[in-house]
Short mmCIF file of C-alpha atoms in Angstrom, two decimals:
data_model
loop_
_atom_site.label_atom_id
_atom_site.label_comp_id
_atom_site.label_asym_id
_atom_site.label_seq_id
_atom_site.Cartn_x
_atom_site.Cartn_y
_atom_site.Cartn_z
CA UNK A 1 135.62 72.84 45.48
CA UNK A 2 134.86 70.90 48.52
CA UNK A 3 134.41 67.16 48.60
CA UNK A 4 134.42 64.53 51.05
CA UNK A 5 138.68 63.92 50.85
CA UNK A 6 139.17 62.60 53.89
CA UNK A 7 135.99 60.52 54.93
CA UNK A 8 136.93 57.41 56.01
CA UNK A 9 135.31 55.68 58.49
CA UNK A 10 131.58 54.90 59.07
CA UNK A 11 130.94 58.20 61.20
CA UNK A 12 133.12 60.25 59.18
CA UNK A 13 136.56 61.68 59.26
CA UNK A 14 139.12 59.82 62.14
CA UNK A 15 142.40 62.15 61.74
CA UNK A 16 145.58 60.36 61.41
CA UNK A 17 147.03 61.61 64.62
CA UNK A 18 143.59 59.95 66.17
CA UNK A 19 145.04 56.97 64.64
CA UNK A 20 148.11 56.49 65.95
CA UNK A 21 148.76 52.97 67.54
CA UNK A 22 148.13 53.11 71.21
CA UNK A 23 151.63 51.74 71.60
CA UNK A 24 153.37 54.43 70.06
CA UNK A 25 151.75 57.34 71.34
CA UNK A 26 154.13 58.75 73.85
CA UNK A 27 156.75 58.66 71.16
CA UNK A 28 155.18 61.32 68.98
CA UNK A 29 155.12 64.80 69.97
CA UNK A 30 152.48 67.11 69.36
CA UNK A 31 154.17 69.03 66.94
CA UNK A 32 154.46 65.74 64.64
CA UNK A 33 150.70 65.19 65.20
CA UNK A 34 149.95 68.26 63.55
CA UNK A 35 152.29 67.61 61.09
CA UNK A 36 150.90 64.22 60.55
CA UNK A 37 147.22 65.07 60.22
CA UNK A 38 148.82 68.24 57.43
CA UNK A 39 150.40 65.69 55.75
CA UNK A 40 147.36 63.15 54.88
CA UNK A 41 145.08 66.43 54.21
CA UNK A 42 147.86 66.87 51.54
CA UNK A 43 147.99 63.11 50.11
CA UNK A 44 144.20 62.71 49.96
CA UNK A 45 143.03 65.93 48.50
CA UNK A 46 146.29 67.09 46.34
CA UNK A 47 148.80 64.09 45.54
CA UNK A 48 146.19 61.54 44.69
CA UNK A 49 143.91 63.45 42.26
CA UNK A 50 147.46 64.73 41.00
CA UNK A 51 148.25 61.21 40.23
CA UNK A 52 145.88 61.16 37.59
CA UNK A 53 147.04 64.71 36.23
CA UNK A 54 150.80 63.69 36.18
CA UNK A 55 150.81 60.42 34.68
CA UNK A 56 148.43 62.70 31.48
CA UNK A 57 151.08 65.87 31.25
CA UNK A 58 154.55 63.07 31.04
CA UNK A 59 153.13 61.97 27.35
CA UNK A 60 152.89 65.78 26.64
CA UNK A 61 155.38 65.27 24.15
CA UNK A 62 155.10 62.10 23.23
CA UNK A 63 154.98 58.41 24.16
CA UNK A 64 157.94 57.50 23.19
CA UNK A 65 161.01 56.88 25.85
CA UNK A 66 163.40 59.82 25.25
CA UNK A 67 160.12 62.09 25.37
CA UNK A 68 158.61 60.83 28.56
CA UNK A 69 162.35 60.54 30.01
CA UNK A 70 162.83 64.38 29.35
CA UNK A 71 159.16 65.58 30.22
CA UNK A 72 158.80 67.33 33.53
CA UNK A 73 155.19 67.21 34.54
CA UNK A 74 154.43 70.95 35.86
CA UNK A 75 151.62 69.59 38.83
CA UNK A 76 154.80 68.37 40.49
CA UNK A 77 156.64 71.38 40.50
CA UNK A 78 152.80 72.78 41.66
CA UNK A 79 152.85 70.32 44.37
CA UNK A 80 156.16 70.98 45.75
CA UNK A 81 154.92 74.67 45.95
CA UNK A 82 152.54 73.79 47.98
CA UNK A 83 154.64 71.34 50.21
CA UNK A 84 156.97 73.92 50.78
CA UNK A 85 154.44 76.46 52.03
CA UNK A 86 152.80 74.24 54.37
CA UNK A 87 155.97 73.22 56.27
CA UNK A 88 156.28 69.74 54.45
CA UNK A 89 159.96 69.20 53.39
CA UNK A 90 162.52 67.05 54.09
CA UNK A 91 160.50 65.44 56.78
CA UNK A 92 162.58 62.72 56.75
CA UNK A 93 166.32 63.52 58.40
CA UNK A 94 166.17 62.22 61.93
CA UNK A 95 166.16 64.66 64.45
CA UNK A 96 168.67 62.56 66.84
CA UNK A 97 171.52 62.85 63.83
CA UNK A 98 170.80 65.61 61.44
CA UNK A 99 170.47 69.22 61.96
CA UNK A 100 169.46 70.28 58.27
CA UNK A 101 165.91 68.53 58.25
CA UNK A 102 162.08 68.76 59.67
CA UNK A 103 162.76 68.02 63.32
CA UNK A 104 161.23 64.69 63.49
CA UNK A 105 162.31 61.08 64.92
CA UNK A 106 162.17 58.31 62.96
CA UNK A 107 159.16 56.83 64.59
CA UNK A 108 157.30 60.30 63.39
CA UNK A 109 158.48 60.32 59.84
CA UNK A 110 157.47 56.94 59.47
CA UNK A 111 154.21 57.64 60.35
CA UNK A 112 153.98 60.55 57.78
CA UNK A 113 155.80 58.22 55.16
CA UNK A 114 153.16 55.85 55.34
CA UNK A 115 150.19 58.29 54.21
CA UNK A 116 152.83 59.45 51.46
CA UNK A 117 153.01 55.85 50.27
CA UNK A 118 149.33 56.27 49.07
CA UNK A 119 150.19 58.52 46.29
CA UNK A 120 152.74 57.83 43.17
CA UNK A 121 154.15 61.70 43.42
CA UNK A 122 153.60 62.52 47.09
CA UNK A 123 157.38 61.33 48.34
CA UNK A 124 158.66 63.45 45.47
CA UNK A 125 156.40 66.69 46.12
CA UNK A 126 157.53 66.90 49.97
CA UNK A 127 160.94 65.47 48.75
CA UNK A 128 160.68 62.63 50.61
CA UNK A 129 161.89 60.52 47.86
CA UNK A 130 163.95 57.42 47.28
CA UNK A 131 166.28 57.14 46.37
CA UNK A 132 167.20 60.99 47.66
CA UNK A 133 166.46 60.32 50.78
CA UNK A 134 169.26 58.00 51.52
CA UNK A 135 171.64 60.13 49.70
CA UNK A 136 171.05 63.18 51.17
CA UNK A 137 172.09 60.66 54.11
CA UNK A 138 174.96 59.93 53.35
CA UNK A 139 175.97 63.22 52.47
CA UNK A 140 174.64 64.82 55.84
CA UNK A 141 176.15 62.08 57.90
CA UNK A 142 179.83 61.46 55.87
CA UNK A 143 179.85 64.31 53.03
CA UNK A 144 182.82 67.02 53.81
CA UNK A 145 181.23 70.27 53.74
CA UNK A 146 182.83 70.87 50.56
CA UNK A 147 180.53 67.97 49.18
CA UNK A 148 177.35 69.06 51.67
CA UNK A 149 177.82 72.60 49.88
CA UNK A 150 177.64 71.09 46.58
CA UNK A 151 175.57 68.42 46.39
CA UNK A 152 173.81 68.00 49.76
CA UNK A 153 172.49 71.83 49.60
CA UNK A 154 170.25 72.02 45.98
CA UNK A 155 169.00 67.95 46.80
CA UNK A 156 167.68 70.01 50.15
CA UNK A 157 166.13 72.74 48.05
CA UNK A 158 164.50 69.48 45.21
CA UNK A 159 166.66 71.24 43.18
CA UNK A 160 168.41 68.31 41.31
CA UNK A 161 168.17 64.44 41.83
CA UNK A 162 170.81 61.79 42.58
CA UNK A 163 170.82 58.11 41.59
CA UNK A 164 172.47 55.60 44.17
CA UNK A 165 174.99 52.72 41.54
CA UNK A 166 175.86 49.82 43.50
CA UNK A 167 174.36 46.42 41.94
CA UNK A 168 176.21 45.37 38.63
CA UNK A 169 174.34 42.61 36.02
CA UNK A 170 177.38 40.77 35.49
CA UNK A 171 177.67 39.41 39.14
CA UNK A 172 175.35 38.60 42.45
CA UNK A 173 175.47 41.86 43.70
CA UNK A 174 172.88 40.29 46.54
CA UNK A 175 176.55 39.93 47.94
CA UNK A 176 178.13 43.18 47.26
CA UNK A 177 181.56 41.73 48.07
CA UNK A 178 181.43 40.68 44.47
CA UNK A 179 180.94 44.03 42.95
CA UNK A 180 183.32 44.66 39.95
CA UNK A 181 183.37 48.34 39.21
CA UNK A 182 187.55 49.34 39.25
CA UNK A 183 188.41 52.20 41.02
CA UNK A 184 192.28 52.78 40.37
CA UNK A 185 193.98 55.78 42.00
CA UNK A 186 195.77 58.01 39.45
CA UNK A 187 197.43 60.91 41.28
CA UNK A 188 194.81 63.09 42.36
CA UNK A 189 191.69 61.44 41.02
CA UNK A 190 190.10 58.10 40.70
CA UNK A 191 189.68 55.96 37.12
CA UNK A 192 186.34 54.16 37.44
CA UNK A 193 185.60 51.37 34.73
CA UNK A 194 182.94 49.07 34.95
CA UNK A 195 179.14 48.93 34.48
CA UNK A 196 176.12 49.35 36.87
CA UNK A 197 172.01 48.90 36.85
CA UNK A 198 169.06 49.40 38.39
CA UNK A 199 170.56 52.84 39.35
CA UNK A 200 166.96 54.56 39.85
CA UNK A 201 166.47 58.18 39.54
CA UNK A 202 169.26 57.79 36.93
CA UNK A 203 166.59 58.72 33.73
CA UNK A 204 165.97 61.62 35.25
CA UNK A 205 167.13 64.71 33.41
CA UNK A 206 167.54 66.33 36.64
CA UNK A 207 169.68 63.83 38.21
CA UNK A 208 172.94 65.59 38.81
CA UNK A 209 175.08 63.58 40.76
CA UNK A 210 175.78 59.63 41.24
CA UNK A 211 177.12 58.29 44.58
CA UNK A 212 178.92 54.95 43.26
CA UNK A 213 180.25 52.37 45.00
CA UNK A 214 183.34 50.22 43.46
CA UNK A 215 186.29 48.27 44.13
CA UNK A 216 189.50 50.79 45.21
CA UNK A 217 191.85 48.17 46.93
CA UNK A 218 190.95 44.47 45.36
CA UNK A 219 194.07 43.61 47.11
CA UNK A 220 192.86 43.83 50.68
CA UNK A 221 192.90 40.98 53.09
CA UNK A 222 189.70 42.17 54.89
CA UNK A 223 186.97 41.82 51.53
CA UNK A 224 184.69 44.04 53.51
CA UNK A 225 187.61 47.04 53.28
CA UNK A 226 188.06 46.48 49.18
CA UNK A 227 184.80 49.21 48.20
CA UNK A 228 184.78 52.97 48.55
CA UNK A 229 181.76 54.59 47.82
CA UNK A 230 182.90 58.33 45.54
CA UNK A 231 180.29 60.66 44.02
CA UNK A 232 180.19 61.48 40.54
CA UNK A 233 178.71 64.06 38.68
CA UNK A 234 176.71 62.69 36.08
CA UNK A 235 178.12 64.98 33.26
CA UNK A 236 181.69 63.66 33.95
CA UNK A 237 183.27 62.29 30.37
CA UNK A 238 182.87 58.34 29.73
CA UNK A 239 179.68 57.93 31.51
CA UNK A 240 176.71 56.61 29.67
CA UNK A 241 173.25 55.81 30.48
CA UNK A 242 172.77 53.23 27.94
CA UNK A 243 168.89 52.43 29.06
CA UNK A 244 166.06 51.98 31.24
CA UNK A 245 165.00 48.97 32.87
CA UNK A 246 160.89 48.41 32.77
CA UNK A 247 159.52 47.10 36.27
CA UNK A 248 157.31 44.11 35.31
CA UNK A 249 156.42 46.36 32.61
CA UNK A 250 156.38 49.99 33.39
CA UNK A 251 159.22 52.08 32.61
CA UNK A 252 158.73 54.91 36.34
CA UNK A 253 159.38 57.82 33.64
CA UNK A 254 160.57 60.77 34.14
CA UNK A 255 163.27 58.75 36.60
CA UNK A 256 163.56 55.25 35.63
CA UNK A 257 165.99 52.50 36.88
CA UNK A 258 169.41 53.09 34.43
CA UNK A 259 171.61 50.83 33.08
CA UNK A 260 175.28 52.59 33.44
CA UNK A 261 178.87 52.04 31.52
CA UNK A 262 182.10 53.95 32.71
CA UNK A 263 184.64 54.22 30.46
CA UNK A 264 187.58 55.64 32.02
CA UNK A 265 185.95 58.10 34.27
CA UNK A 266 188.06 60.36 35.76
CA UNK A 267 187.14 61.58 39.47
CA UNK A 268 189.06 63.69 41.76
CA UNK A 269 189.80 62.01 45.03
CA UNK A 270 188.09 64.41 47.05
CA UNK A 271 184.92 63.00 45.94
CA UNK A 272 185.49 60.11 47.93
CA UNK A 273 182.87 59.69 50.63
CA UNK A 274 184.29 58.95 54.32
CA UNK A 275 187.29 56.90 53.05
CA UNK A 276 188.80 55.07 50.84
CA UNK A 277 188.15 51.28 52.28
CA UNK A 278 185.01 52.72 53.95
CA UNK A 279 182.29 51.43 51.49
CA UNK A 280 180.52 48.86 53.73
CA UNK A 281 180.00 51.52 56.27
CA UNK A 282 178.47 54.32 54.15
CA UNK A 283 176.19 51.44 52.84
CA UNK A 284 174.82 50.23 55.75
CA UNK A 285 174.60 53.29 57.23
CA UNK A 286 172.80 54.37 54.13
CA UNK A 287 170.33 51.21 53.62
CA UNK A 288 169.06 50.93 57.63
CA UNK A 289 166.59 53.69 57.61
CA UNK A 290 165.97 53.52 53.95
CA UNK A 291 164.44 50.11 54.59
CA UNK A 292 162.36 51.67 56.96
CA UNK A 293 161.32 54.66 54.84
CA UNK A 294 160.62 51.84 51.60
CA UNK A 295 158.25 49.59 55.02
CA UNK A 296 156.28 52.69 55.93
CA UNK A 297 155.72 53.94 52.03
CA UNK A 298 154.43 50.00 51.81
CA UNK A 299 152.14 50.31 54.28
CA UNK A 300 150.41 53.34 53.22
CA UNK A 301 149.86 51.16 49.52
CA UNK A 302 148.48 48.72 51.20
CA UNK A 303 146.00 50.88 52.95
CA UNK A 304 144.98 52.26 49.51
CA UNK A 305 144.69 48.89 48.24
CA UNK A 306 142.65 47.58 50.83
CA UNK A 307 140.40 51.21 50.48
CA UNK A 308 140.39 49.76 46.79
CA UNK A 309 139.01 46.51 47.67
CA UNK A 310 136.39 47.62 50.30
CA UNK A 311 134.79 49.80 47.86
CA UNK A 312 134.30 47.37 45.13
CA UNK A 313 132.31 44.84 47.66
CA UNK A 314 130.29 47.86 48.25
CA UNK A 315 129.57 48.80 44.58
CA UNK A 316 125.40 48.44 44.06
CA UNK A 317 126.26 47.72 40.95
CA UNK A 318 128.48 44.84 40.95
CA UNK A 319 126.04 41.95 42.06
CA UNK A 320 127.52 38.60 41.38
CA UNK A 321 124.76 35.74 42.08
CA UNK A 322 122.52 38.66 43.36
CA UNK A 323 124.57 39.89 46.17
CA UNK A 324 127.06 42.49 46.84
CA UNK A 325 130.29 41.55 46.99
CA UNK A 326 130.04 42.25 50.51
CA UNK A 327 127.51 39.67 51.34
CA UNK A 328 130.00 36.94 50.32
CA UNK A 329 131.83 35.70 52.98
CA UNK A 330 135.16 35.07 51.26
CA UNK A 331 135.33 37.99 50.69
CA UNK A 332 134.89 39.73 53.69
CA UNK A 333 137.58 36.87 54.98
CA UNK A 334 139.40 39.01 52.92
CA UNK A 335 139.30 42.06 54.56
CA UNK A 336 139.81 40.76 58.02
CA UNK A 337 142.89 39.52 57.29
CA UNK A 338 144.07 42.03 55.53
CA UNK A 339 143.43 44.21 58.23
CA UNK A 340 145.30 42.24 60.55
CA UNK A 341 148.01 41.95 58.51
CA UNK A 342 148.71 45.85 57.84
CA UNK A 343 148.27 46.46 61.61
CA UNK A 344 150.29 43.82 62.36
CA UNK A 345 153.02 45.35 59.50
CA UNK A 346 152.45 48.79 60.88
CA UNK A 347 153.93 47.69 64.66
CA UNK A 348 156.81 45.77 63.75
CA UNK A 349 157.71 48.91 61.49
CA UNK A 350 157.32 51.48 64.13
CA UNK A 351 158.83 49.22 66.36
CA UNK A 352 161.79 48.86 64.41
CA UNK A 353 161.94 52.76 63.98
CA UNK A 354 161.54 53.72 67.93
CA UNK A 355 164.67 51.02 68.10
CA UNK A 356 166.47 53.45 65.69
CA UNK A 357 166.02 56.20 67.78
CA UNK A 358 166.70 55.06 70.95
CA UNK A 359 169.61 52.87 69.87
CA UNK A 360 170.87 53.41 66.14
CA UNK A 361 170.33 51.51 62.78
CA UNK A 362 172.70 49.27 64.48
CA UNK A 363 171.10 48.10 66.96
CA UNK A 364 168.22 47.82 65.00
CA UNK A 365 169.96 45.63 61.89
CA UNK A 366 167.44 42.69 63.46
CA UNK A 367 163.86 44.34 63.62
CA UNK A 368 164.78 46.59 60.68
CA UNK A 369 165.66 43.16 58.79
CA UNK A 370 162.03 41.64 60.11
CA UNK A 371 160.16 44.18 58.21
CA UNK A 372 162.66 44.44 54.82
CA UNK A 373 160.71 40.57 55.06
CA UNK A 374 157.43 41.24 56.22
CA UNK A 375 156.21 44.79 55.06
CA UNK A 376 156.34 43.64 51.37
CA UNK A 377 154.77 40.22 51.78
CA UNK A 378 151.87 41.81 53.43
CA UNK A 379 151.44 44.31 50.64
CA UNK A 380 151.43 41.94 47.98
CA UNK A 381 149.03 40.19 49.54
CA UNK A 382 146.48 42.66 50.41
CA UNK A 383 147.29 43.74 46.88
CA UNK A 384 146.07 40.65 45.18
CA UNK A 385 142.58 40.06 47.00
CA UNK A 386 142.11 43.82 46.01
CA UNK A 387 142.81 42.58 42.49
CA UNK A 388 141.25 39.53 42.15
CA UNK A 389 137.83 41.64 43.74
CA UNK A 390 138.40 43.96 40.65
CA UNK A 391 138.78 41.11 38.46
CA UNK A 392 139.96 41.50 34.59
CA UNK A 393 140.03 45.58 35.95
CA UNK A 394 142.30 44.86 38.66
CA UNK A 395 145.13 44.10 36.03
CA UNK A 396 144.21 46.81 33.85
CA UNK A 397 145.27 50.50 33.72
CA UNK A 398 142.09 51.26 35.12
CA UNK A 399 142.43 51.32 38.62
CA UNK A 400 146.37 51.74 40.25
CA UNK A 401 146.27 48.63 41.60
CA UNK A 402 148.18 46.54 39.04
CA UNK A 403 151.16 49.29 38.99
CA UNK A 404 150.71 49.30 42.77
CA UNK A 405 151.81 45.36 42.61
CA UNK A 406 154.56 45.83 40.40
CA UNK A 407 155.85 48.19 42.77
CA UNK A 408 155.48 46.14 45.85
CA UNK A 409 156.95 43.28 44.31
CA UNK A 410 160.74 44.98 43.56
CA UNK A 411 160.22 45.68 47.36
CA UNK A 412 161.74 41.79 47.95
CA UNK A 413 164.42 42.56 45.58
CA UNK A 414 165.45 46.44 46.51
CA UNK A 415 168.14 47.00 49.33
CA UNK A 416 168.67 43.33 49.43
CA UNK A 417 166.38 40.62 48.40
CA UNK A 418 164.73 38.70 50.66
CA UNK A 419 166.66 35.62 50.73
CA UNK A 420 169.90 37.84 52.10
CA UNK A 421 167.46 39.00 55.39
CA UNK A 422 165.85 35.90 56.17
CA UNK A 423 169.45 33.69 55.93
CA UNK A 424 170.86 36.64 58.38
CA UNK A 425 168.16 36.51 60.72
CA UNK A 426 167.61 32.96 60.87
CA UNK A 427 171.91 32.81 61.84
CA UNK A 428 171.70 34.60 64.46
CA UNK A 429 168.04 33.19 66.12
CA UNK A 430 170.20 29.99 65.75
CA UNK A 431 173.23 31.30 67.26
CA UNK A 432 170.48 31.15 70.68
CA UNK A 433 170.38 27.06 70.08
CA UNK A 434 173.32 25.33 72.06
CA UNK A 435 172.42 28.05 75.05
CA UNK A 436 168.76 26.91 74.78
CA UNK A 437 169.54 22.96 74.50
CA UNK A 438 171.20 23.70 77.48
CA UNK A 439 168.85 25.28 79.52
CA UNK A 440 165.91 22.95 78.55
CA UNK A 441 168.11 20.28 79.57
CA UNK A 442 168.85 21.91 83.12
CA UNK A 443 165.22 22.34 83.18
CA UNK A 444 164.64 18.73 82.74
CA UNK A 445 167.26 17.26 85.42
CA UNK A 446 165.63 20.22 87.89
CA UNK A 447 162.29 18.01 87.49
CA UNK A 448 163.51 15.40 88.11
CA UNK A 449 165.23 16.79 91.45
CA UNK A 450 161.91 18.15 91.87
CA UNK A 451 159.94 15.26 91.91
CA UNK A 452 162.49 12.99 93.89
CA UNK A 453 161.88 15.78 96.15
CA UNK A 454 158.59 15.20 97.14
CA UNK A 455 159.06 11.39 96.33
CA UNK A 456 157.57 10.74 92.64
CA UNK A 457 158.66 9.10 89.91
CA UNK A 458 158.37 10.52 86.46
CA UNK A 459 154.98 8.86 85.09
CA UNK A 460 153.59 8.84 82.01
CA UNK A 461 149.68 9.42 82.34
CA UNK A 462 148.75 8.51 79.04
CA UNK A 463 150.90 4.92 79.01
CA UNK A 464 148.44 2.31 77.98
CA UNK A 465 151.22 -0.84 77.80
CA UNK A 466 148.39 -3.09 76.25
CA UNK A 467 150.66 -6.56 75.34
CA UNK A 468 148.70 -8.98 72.86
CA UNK A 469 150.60 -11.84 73.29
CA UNK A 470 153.71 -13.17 72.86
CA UNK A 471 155.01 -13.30 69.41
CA UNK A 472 156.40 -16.82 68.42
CA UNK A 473 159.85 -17.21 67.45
#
């Protein structure tokens, strides 16, 4: 069957690689181009309609929780088939530090990431998935090859899943100084007690292994050198998913966001990742290109959404007042901005990801912090005028829109909430201020040397000095 997939402009079909910003052009080989344009030919005509066709086989068995949390839709497994055979897996391990992926920069994955964003089950079909993607991460960049044998290998092959456990309910784990989970050293292994949530993936039957971060040395001067992050297989006695958390609502079966106890869990100490007292590090090595993977994803959502939106003002049959939707100004308002916006998103992202590549997620900690802010604003917004041009159907199950939201709005919670960013960022602009006081004051004694120079005196033009009188005392 042959329709129109991929028709999306006025004169047809403009290819993704056609669309690359101007600016980033010399950044992306022609390799990734191809790659690229294989990549939204996938999306549009296989993950999309899939969508649909996914979301129908996970109530095979039922609607109740532990049937849609043990149903494994078979169009996925179709999918990643497919994927595999056209040469689109693990696209996401940056060329610069990891030998076991695609071959592709940052700057080119995000590009593919954002056209994967479109679709609910595209991520997972190329397994390009959070929160896998940062694992497989951490085990490629700090995993012994012990671990990377176990572990790193069958997440490669979308074999098993992992679930990342770091924030805790009882505590602000916005600051994850404050995390509570014990880890106590017994011999050769580890004793972990303590609870975490919003592990996602965690529901998922094929989630094998958990990469959990607690507290090994509470007794450490340096608070940043108290966590060690040590994997756990998921079968290990004492562990318990108790639940899954709903997002605004829906409950992401087959993976879910769990709600973990540990009861004595006993680890051996050659789980630990990197170090013991090396937490922070795996973390934030972890959660800098995540955050950029998560930006890209919200991009391509928004671009749905605002696909969404400009065909419902073009809908013959939705005439409010006699008039397309299109013929109403606000509306088209609308769509201006919200084109601005994602273009505007879609520069500081890949401008944040050539930064990666050049100089490392650490150099990067300030643009990759601008778009943790901006990316999910933007969606949100786009989001709602999409909505509110749908009406009563843009909240309803009938269009994706309203799960779409719900998604986008965790995105200023996820891999630290908003507040965190903007309170880091807004330190260190300010850290700029005494320097800048300083210069605009040289600035302003050079004047006047300036104007003494040439023999003026510092007048103000728009001095009017108008007296009425004198007052009486």
């Amino acid at each position: 069957m042959s329709l129109p997939y991929l028709i999306n402009d006025a004169k047809g079909y403009v290819s993704a690689s056609q669309r690359i910003p101007v600016i980033a052009r010399p950044f992306v080989s022609e390799r990734a181009k191809k790659t690229l344009d294989l990549v939204e030919k996938f999306v549009e005509e296989d993950c999309i309609p899939a969508d649909t066709v996914f979301a129908q086989q996970l109530n095979a068995n039922g609607y109740d929780t532990k049937s849609r949390f043990s149903t494994h839709p078979a169009v996925l497994e179709d999918l990643k088939r497919k994927a595999k055979s056209l040469g689109l897996w693990n696209l996401f391990l940056p060329k610069a530090h990891f030998k076991e992926g695609a071959g592709f920069s940052n700057l080119e994955y995000g590009l593919m990431a954002e056209l994967l964003g479109k679709s609910d089950i595209a991520p997972e079909a190329c397994n390009c998935n959070a929160p896998d993607t940062g694992n497989m991460e951490v085990l490629a960049k700090y995993g012994t090859e012990a671990q990377k044998q176990k572990w790193l290998v069958p997440l490669l092959n979308g074999v098993i899943r992992s679930a990342f456990l770091m924030t805790e309910p009882q505590v602000a784990s916005s600051d994850a100084t404050n995390i509570e989970l014990t880890m106590r050293k017994e011999g050769n292994n580890y004793i972990l007690n303590g609870q975490k949530w919003w592990s996602s993936g965690a529901g998922d039957e094929n989630c094998k292994i958990y990469i959990v971060m607690g507290k090994s040395d509470p007794s450490n001067p340096d608070k940043y050198k108290q966590q060690s992050v040590i994997l756990v297989p998921v079968d290990t006695p004492g562990v318990t998913v108790n639940r899954v958390l709903s997002v605004i609502g829906f409950d992401h079966a087959p993976h879910g966001h769990g709600h973990i106890t540990f009861n004595n869990v006993r680890v051996p100490a050659e789980n630990m990742i990197l170090r013991p007292g090396g937490g922070f590090e795996v973390v934030q090595g972890r959660l800098g290109p995540g955050r950029i993977h998560h930006a890209m994803r919200s991009i391509g959502a928004a671009e749905r959404a605002l696909e969404y939106l400009l065909a419902r003002l073009n809908d013959p049959a939705r005439k409010p007042f006699g008039q397309t939707l299109s013929s109403h100004g606000i509306q088209l308002e609308r769509v201006a901005r919200s084109r601005i916006e994602i273009d505007t998103a879609r520069l500081s992202v890949l401008n944040a990801a050539i930064t990666i590549d050049e100089m490392g997620a650490k150099a990067a900690m300030k643009e990759i912090a601008e778009v943790k802010v901006q990316v999910p604003s933007m969606m949100l917004e786009v989001l709602d005028r999409a909505m509110q041009a749908y009406g009563a159907a843009g909240v309803s199950q009938d269009t994706p829109l309203a799960a779409m939201w719900a998604n986008g709005r965790t995105m200023r919670i996820v891999d630290g909430p908003d507040e965190v960013h903007v309170l880091q960022l807004g330190k260190n602009e300010n850290k700029k201020g005494n320097a800048l006081r300083q210069r605009i004051d040289k600035q302003k004694a050079r004047a006047k040397e300036m104007l003494a120079s040439y023999g003026l005196n510092e007048v103000d033009f728009l001095s009017l000095d108008r007296v009425y009188g004198q007052p009486k005392l």
